[in-house]
CSV table of C-alpha atoms and ligand atoms in Angstrom, one decimal:
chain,number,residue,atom,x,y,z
B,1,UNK,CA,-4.4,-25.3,-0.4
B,2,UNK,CA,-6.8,-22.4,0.4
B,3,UNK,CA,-7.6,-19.7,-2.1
B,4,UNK,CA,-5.2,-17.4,-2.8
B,5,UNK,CA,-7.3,-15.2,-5.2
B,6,UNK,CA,-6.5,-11.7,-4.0
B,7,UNK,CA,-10.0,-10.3,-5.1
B,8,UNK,CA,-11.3,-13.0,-3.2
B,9,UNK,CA,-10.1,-12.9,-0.2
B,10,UNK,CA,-10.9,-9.2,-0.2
B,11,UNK,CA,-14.4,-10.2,-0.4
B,12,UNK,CA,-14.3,-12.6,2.2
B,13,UNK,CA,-12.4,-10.3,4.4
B,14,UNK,CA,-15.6,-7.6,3.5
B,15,UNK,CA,-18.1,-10.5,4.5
B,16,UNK,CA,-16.7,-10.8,7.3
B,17,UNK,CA,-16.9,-7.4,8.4
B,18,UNK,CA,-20.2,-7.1,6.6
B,19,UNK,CA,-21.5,-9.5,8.9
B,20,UNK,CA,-20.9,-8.0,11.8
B,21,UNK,CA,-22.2,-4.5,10.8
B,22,UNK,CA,-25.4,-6.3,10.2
B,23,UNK,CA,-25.2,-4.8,6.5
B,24,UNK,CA,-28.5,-4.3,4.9
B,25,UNK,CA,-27.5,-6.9,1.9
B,26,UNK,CA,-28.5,-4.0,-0.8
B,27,UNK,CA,-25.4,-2.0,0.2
B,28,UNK,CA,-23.1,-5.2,0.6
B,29,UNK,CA,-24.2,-5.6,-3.1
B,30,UNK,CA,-22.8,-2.7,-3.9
B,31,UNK,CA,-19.9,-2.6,-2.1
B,32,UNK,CA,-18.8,-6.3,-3.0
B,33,UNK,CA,-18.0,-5.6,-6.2
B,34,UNK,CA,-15.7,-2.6,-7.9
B,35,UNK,CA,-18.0,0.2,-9.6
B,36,UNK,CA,-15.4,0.7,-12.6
B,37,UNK,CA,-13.1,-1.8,-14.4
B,38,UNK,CA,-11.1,-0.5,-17.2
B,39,UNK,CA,-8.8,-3.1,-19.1
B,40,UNK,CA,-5.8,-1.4,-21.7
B,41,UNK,CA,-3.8,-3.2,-24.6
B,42,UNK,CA,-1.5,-1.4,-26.0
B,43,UNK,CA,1.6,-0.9,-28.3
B,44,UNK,CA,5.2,-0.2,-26.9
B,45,UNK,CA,8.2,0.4,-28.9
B,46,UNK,CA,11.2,-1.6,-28.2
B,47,UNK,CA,14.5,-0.3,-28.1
B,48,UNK,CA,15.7,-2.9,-30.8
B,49,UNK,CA,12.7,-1.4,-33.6
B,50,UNK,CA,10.1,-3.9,-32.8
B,51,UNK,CA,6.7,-3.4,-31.0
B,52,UNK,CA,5.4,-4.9,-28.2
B,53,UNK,CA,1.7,-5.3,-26.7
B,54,UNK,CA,1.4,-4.9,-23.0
B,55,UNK,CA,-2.3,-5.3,-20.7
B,56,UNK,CA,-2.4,-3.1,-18.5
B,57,UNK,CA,-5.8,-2.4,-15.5
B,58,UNK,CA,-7.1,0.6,-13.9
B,59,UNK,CA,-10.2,-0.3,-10.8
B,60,UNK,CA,-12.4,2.1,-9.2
B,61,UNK,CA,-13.8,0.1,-6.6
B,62,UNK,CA,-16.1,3.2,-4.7
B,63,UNK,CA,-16.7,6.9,-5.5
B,64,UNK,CA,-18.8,7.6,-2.3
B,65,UNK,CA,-16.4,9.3,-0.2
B,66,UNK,CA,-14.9,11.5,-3.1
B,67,UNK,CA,-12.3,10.8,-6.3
B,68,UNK,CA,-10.5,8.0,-6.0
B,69,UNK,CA,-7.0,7.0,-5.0
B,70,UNK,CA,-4.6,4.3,-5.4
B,71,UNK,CA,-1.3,3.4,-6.9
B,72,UNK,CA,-0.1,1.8,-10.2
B,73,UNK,CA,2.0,-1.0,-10.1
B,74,UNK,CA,4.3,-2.7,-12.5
B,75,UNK,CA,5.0,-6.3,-11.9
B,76,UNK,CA,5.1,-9.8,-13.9
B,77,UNK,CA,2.5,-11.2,-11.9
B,78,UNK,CA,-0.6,-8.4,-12.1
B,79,UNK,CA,-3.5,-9.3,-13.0
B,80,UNK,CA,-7.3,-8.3,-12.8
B,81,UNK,CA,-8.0,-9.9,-9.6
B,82,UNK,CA,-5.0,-8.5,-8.1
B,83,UNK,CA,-5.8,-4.9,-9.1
B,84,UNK,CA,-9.9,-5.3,-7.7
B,85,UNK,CA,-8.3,-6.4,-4.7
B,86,UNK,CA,-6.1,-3.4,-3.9
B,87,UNK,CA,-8.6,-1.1,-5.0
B,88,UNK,CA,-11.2,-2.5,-2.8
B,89,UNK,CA,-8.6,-2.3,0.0
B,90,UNK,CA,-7.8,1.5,-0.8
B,91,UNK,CA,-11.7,2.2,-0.2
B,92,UNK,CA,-11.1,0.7,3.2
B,93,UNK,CA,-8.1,2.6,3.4
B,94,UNK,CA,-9.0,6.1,2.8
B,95,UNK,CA,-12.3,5.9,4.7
B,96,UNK,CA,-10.2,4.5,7.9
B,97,UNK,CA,-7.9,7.5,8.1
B,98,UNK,CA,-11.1,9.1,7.3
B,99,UNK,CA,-9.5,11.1,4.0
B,100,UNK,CA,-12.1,12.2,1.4
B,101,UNK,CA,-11.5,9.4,-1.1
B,102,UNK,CA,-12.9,6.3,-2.5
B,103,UNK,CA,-10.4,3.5,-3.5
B,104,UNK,CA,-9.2,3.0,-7.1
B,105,UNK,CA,-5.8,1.1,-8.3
B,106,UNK,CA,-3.6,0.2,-11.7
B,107,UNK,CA,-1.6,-2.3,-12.8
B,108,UNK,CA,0.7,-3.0,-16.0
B,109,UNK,CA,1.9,-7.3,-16.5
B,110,UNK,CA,5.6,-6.1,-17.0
B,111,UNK,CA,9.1,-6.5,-15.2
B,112,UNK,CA,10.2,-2.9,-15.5
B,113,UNK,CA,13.8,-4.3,-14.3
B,114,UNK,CA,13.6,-5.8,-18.0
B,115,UNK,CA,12.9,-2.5,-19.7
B,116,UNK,CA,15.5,0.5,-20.6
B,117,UNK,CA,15.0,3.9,-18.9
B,118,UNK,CA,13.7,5.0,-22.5
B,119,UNK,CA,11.0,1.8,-22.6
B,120,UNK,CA,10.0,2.6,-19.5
B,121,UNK,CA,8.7,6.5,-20.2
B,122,UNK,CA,7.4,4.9,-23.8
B,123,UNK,CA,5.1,2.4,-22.1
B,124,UNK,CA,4.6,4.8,-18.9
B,125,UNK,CA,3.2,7.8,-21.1
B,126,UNK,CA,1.3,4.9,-23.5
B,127,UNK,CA,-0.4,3.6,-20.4
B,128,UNK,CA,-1.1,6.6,-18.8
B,129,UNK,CA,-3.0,7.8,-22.5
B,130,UNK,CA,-4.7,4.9,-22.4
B,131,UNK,CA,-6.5,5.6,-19.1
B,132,UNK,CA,-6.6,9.1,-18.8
B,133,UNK,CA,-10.1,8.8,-19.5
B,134,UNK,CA,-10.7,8.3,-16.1
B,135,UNK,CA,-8.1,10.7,-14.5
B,136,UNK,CA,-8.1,14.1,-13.0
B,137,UNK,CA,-7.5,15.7,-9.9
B,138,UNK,CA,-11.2,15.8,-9.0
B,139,UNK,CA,-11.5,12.2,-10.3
B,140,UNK,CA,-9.0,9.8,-9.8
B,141,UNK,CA,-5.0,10.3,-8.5
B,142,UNK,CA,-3.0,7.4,-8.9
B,143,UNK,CA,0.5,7.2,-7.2
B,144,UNK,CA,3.5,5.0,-6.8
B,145,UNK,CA,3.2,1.4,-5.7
B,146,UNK,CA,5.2,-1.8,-6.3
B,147,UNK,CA,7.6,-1.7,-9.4
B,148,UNK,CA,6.9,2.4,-10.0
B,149,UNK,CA,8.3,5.4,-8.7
B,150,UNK,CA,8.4,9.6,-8.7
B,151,UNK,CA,9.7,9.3,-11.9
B,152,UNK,CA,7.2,7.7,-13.3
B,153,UNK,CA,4.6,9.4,-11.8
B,154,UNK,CA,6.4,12.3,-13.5
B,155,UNK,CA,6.3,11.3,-16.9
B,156,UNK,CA,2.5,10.4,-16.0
B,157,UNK,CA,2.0,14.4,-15.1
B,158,UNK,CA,3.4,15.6,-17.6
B,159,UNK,CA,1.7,13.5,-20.3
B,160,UNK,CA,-1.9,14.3,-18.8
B,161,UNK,CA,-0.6,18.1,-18.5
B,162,UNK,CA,0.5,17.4,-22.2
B,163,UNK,CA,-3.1,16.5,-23.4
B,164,UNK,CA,-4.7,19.3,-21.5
B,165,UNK,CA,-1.8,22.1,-22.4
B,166,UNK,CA,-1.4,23.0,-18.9
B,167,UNK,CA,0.4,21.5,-16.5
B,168,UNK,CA,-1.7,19.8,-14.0
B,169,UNK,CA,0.2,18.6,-10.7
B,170,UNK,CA,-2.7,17.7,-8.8
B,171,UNK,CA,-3.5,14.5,-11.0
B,172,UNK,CA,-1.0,12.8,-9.6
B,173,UNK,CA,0.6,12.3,-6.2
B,174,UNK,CA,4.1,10.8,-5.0
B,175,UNK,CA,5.7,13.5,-7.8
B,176,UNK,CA,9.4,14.5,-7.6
B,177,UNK,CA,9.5,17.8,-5.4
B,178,UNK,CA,10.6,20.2,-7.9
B,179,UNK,CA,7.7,19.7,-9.7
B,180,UNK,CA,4.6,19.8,-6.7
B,181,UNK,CA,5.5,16.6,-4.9
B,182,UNK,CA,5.5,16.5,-1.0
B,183,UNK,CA,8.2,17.0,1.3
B,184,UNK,CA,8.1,13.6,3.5
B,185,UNK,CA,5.7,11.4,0.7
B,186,UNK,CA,8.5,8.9,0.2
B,187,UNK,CA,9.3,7.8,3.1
B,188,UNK,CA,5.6,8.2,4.4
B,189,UNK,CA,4.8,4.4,4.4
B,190,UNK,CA,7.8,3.1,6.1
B,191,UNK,CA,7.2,6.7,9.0
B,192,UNK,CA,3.5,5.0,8.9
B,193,UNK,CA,4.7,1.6,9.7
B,194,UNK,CA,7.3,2.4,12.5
B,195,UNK,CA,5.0,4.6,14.3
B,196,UNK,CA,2.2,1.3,14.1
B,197,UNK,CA,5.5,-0.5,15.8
B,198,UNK,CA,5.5,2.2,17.9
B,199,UNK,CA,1.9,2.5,19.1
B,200,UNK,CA,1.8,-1.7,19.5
B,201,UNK,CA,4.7,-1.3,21.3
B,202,UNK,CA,3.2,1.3,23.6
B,203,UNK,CA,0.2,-0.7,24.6
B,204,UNK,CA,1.8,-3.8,25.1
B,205,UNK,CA,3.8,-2.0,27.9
B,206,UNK,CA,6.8,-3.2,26.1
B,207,UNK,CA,10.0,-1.0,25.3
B,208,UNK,CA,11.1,0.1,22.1
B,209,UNK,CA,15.0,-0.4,22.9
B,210,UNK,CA,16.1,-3.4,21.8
B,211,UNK,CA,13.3,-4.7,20.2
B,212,UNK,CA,13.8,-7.2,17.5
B,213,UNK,CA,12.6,-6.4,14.4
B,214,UNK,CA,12.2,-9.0,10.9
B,215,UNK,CA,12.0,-6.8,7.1
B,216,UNK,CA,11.0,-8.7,4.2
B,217,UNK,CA,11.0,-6.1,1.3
B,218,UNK,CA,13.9,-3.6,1.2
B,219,UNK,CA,11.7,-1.2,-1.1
B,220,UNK,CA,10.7,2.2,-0.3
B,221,UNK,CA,8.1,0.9,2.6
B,222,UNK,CA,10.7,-1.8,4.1
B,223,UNK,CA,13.9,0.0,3.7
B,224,UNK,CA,12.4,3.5,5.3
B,225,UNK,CA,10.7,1.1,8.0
B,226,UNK,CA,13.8,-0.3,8.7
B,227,UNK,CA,16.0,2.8,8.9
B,228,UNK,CA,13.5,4.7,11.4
B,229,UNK,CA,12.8,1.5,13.5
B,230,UNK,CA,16.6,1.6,13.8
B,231,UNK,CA,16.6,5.3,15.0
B,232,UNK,CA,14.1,4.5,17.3
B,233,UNK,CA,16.4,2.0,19.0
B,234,UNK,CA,14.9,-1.2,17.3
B,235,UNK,CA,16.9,-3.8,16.4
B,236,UNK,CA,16.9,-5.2,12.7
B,237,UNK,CA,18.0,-8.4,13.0
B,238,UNK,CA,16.7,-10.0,9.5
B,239,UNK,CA,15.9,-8.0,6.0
B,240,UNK,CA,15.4,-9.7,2.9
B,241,UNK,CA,14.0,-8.7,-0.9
B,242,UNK,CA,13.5,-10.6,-3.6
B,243,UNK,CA,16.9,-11.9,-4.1
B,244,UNK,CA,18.3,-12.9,-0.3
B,245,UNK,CA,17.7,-13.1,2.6
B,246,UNK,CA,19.8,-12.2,5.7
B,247,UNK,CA,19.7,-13.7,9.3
B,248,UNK,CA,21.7,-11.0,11.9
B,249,UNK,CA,21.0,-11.9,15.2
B,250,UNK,CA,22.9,-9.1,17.1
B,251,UNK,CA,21.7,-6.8,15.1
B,252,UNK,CA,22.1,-5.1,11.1
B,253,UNK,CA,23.9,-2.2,9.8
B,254,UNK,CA,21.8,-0.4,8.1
B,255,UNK,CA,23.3,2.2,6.8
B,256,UNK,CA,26.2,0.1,5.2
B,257,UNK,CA,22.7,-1.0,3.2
B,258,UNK,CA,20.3,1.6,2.6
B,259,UNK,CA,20.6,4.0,0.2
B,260,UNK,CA,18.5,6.1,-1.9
B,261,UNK,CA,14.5,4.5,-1.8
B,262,UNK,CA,13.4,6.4,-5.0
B,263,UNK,CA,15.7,3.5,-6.8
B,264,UNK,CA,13.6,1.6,-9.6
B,265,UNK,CA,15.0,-1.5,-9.0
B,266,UNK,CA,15.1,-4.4,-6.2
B,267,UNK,CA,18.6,-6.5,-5.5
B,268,UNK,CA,20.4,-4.2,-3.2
B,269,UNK,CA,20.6,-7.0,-0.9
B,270,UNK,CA,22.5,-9.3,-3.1
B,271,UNK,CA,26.0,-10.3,-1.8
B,272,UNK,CA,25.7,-8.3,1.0
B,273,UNK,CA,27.9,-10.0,3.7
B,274,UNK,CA,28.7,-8.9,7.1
B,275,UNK,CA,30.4,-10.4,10.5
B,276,UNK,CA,27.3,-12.0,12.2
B,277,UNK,CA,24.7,-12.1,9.1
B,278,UNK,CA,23.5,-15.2,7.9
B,279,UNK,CA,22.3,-15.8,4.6
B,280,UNK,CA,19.1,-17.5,4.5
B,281,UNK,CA,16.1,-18.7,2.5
B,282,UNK,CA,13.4,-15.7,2.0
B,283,UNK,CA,10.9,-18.4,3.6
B,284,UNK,CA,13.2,-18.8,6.7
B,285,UNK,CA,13.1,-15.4,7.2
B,286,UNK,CA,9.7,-15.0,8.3
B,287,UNK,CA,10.1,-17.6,10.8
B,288,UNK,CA,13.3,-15.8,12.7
B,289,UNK,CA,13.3,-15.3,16.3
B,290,UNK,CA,12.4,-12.0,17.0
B,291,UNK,CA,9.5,-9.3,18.4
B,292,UNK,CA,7.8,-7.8,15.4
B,293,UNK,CA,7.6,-9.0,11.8
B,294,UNK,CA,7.0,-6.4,8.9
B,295,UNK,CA,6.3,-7.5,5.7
B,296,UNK,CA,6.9,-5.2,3.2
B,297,UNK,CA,6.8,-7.1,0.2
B,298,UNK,CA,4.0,-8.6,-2.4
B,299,UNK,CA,0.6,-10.5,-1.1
B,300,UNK,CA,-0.1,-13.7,0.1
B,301,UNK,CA,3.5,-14.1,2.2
B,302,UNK,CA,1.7,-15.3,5.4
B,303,UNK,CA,-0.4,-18.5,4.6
B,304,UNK,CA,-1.7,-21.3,6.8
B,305,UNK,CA,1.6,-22.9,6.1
B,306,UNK,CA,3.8,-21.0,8.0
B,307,UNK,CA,1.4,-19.0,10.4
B,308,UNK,CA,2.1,-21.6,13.2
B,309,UNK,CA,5.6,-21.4,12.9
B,310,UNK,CA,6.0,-17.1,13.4
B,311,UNK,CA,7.6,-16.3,16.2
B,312,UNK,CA,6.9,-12.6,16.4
B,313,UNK,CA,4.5,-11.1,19.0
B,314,UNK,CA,3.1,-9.0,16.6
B,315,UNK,CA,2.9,-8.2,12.7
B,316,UNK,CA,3.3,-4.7,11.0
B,317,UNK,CA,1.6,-5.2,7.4
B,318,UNK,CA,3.3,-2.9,5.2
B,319,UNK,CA,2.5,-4.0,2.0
B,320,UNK,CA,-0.9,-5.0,0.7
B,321,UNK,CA,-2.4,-8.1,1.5
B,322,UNK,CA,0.1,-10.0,3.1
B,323,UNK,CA,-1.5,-12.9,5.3
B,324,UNK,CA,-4.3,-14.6,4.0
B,325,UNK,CA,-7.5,-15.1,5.9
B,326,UNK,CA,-6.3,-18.5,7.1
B,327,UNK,CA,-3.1,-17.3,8.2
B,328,UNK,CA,-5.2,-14.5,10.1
B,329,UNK,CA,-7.0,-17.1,11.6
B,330,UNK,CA,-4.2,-19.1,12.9
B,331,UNK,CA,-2.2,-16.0,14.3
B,332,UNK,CA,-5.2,-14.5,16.5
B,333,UNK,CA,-5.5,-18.2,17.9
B,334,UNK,CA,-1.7,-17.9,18.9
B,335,UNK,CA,-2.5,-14.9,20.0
B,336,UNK,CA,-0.1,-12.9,17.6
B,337,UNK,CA,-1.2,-9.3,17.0
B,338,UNK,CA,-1.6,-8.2,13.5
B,339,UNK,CA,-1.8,-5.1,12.4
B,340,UNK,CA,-3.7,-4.7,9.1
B,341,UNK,CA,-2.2,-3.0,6.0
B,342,UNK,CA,-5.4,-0.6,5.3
B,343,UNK,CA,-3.6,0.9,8.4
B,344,UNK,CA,-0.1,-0.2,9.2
B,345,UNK,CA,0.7,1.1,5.6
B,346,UNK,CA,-2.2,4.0,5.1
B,347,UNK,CA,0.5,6.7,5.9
B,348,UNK,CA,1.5,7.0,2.4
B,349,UNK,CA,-1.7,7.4,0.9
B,350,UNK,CA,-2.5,10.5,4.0
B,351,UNK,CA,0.9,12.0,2.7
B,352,UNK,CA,-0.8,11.7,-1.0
B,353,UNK,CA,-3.7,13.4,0.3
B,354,UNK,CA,-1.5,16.2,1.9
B,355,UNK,CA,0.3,16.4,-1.9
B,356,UNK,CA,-2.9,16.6,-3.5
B,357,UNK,CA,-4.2,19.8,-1.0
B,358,UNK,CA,-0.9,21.4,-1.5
B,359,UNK,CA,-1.2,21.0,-5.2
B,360,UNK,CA,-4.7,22.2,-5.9
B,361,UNK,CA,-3.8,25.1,-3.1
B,362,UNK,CA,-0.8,25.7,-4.8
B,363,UNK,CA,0.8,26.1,-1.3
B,364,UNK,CA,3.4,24.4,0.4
B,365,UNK,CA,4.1,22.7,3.7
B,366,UNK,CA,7.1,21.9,5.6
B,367,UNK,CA,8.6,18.6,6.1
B,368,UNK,CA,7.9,18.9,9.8
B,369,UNK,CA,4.1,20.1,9.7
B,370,UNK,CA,3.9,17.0,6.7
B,371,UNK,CA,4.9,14.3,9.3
B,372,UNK,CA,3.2,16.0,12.6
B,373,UNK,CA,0.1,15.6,10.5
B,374,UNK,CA,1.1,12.3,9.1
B,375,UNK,CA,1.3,11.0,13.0
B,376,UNK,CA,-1.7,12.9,14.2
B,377,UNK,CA,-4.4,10.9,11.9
B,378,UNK,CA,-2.5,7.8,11.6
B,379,UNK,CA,-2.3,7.6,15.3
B,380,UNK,CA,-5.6,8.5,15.9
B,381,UNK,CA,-7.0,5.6,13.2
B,382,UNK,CA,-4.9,3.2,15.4
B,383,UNK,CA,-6.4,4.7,18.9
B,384,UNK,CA,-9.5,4.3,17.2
B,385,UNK,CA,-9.2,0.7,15.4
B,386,UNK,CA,-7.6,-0.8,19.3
B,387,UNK,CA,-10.4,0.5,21.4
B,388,UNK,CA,-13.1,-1.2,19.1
B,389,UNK,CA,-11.4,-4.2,18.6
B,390,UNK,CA,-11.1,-3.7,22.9
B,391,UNK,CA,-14.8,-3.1,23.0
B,392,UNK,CA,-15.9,-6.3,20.8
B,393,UNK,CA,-13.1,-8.5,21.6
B,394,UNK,CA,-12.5,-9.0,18.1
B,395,UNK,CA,-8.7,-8.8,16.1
B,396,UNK,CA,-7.3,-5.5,15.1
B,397,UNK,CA,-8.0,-6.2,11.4
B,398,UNK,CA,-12.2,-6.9,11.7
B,399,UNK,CA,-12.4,-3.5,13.6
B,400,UNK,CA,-10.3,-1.9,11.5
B,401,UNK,CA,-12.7,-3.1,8.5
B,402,UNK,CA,-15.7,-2.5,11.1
B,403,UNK,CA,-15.4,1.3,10.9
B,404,UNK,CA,-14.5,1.1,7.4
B,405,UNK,CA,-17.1,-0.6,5.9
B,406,UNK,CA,-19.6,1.7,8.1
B,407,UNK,CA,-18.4,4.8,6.9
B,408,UNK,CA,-18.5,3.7,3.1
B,409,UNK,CA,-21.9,2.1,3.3
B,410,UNK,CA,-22.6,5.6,5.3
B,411,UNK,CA,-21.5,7.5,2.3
B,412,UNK,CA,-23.2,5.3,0.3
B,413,UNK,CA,-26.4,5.4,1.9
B,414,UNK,CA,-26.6,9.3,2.2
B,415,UNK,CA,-26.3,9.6,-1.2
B,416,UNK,CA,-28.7,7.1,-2.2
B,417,UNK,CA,-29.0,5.0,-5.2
B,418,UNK,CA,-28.6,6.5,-8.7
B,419,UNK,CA,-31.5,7.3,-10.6
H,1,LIG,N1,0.3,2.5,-3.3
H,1,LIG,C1,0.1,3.0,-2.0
H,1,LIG,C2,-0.9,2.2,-1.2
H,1,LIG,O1,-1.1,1.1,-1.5
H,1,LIG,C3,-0.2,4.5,-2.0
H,1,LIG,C4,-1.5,4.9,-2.7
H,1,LIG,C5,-1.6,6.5,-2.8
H,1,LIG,O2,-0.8,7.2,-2.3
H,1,LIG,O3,-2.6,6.9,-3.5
H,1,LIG,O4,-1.5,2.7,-0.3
């Protein structure tokens, strides 16, 4: 089996794209590697009296472009390489939607469905002491990502706002509303992805009605997807999380399923059962017959195991990571069109970025002007990323990492080398 090292296949994927762009191999030093690793341990008290220790990671990969910015997640299986990965991939991120940020990211190893609501603020507000040393609006803004949610990121304001003795909103970005979040920042992923289904769609000269459309992930990014792709006049005819799966060829109900996204915990799709749905294996589920996949889930999904046997014409990556370079390989020989998560999934970090204005401006947008401006950039990053990869015959993933990496060695090189 390949390597399935998430940091490493970051760094291959940069090669690659490094390559290309001819980098002077000074820079590709630089950029290969994160500028900032801080690891945590740390105490947590139990609900039952005793005290646990918990590890917990926070990455600045680059600081060219401006503070950086990347989520925090909470899940069994982060570790180190996982979190350099995704905060290498928010560099490429940011700089692709061309936001004034370099890419950071945070991870805690816990199963926050294992925790109470009360262990949960304990080792939120612990962790978030731990590496305040490196937060601040004009330094590094984390955000939600797998296993967190605006709650959390509230109790993560309000502790920082706690040290400081007044409340600082702009720290922190997918907050509740009432207290500076974003109208339009929760579902901004899942709006990102379906418009990326949209665009592909558009170019392809197919139509959007009826076209059949495979979830796996019912999170915020899947579930949102899902619903919008629906409204659109897609058809959802497979969904899965981590507990089922579900085969519906003529199509899913998805409102009898969907309900609020800003819930903490996966397993809504458990015993769900409907005339026409099939339960399958989560592995199955990538394979369906159908016109565009979307996963939605955790990394490393789409391997050189199955890649051969995905029917879809194209992907939609909305999580982080989820084919591996082999897998990418296999696809573009098939001639299945992927497109990569530093864009299919970028449109929550540009609503993060329109948070973080409207905090430090302390002056609020509407939910229509949030998503007009949402679509504007991530539409344009997608005209942009299909022309090169046009132009140099190349797969929508190395052009998207093409103007990427240029415009964070760019930053890089104007600024020059420290002392
Ligand atoms: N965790 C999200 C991502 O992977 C959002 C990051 C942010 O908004 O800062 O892009």
């Amino acid at each position: 089996m390949s390597d399935q090292n998430p940091f490493h296949i970051a760094q291959q994927q940069f090669d690659t794209a490094a390559d290309l762009l001819g980098l002077h191999p000074n820079i590709r030093a630089v950029l290969r590697v994160p500028q900032r690793e801080l690891t945590v341990n740390f105490p947590v008290k139990l609900d039952d009296g005793s005290t646990r220790m918990f590890t917990g990671y926070r990455v600045q990969h680059n600081l060219a472009r401006g503070p950086v910015k990347g989520g925090i997640r909470y899940h069994p299986d982060v570790d180190l390489d996982e979190v350099r990965a995704l905060a290498m991939w928010m560099t490429w991120k940011c700089a692709l939607v061309n936001i004034p940020y370099g890419g950071a990211k945070g991870g805690v190893i816990v199963d926050p469905k294992q925790l109470s609501m009360g262990e949960l603020e304990r080792l939120t507000r612990r962790f978030a002491t731990e590496i305040s040393v490196l937060l601040g609006p004009e330094r590094d803004i984390p955000a939600p990502d797998v296993g967190t949610n605006a709650q959390v990121m509230a109790w993560i304001m309000d502790t920082i706002s706690m040290h400081r003795g007044y409340t600082v909103p702009a720290v922190i970005t997918g907050k509740p509303i009432n207290i500076g979040g974003s109208l339009g920042r929760v579902e901004a992923t899942g709006r990102g992805v379906s418009l990326m289904v949209r665009e592909v769609a558009r170019h392809l000269g197919r139509d959007l009605a009826g076209l059949r459309v495979v979830v796996q992930g019912f999170g915020n990014v899947g579930s949102t997807a899902a619903a919008l792709l629906a409204q659109m006049g897609c058809q959802v005819v497979g969904v899965a999380d981590a507990t089922s799966a579900y085969s519906c060829p003529a199509g899913l109900d998805l409102d009898a399923l969907r309900t609020s996204s800003d819930r903490q915990t996966v397993g809504l799709l458990e015993g769900y059962s409907a005339p026409g749905c099939a339960h399958i294996t989560g592995p199955a589920l990538l394979e369906l017959d159908c016109d565009v996949l979307i996963p939605a889930a955790l990394g490393n999904q789409i391997t050189e195991h199955n890649a051969g046997r995905i029917k879809a014409q194209f992907i939609v990556e909305g999580a982080n990571g989820p084919t591996t370079p082999d897998a990418d390989r296999i696809l573009a020989e098939r001639g299945v069109l992927v497109v990569p998560d530093i864009l299919a999934n970028a449109g929550g970090v540009i609503v993060s970025y329109f948070e973080w204005v409207q905090g430090l401006q302390e002056f609020f947008w509407d939910e229509r002007d949030v998503n007009d401006k949402l679509e504007r950039i991530i539409v344009g990053a997608f005209a942009q990323v299909w022309t090169l990869a046009q132009a140099r015959q190349v797969p929508l993933r190395i052009a998207a990492y093409l103007l990427a990496v240029q415009r964070v060695a760019d930053a890089n090189i104007t600024r020059g080398v420290y002392p």
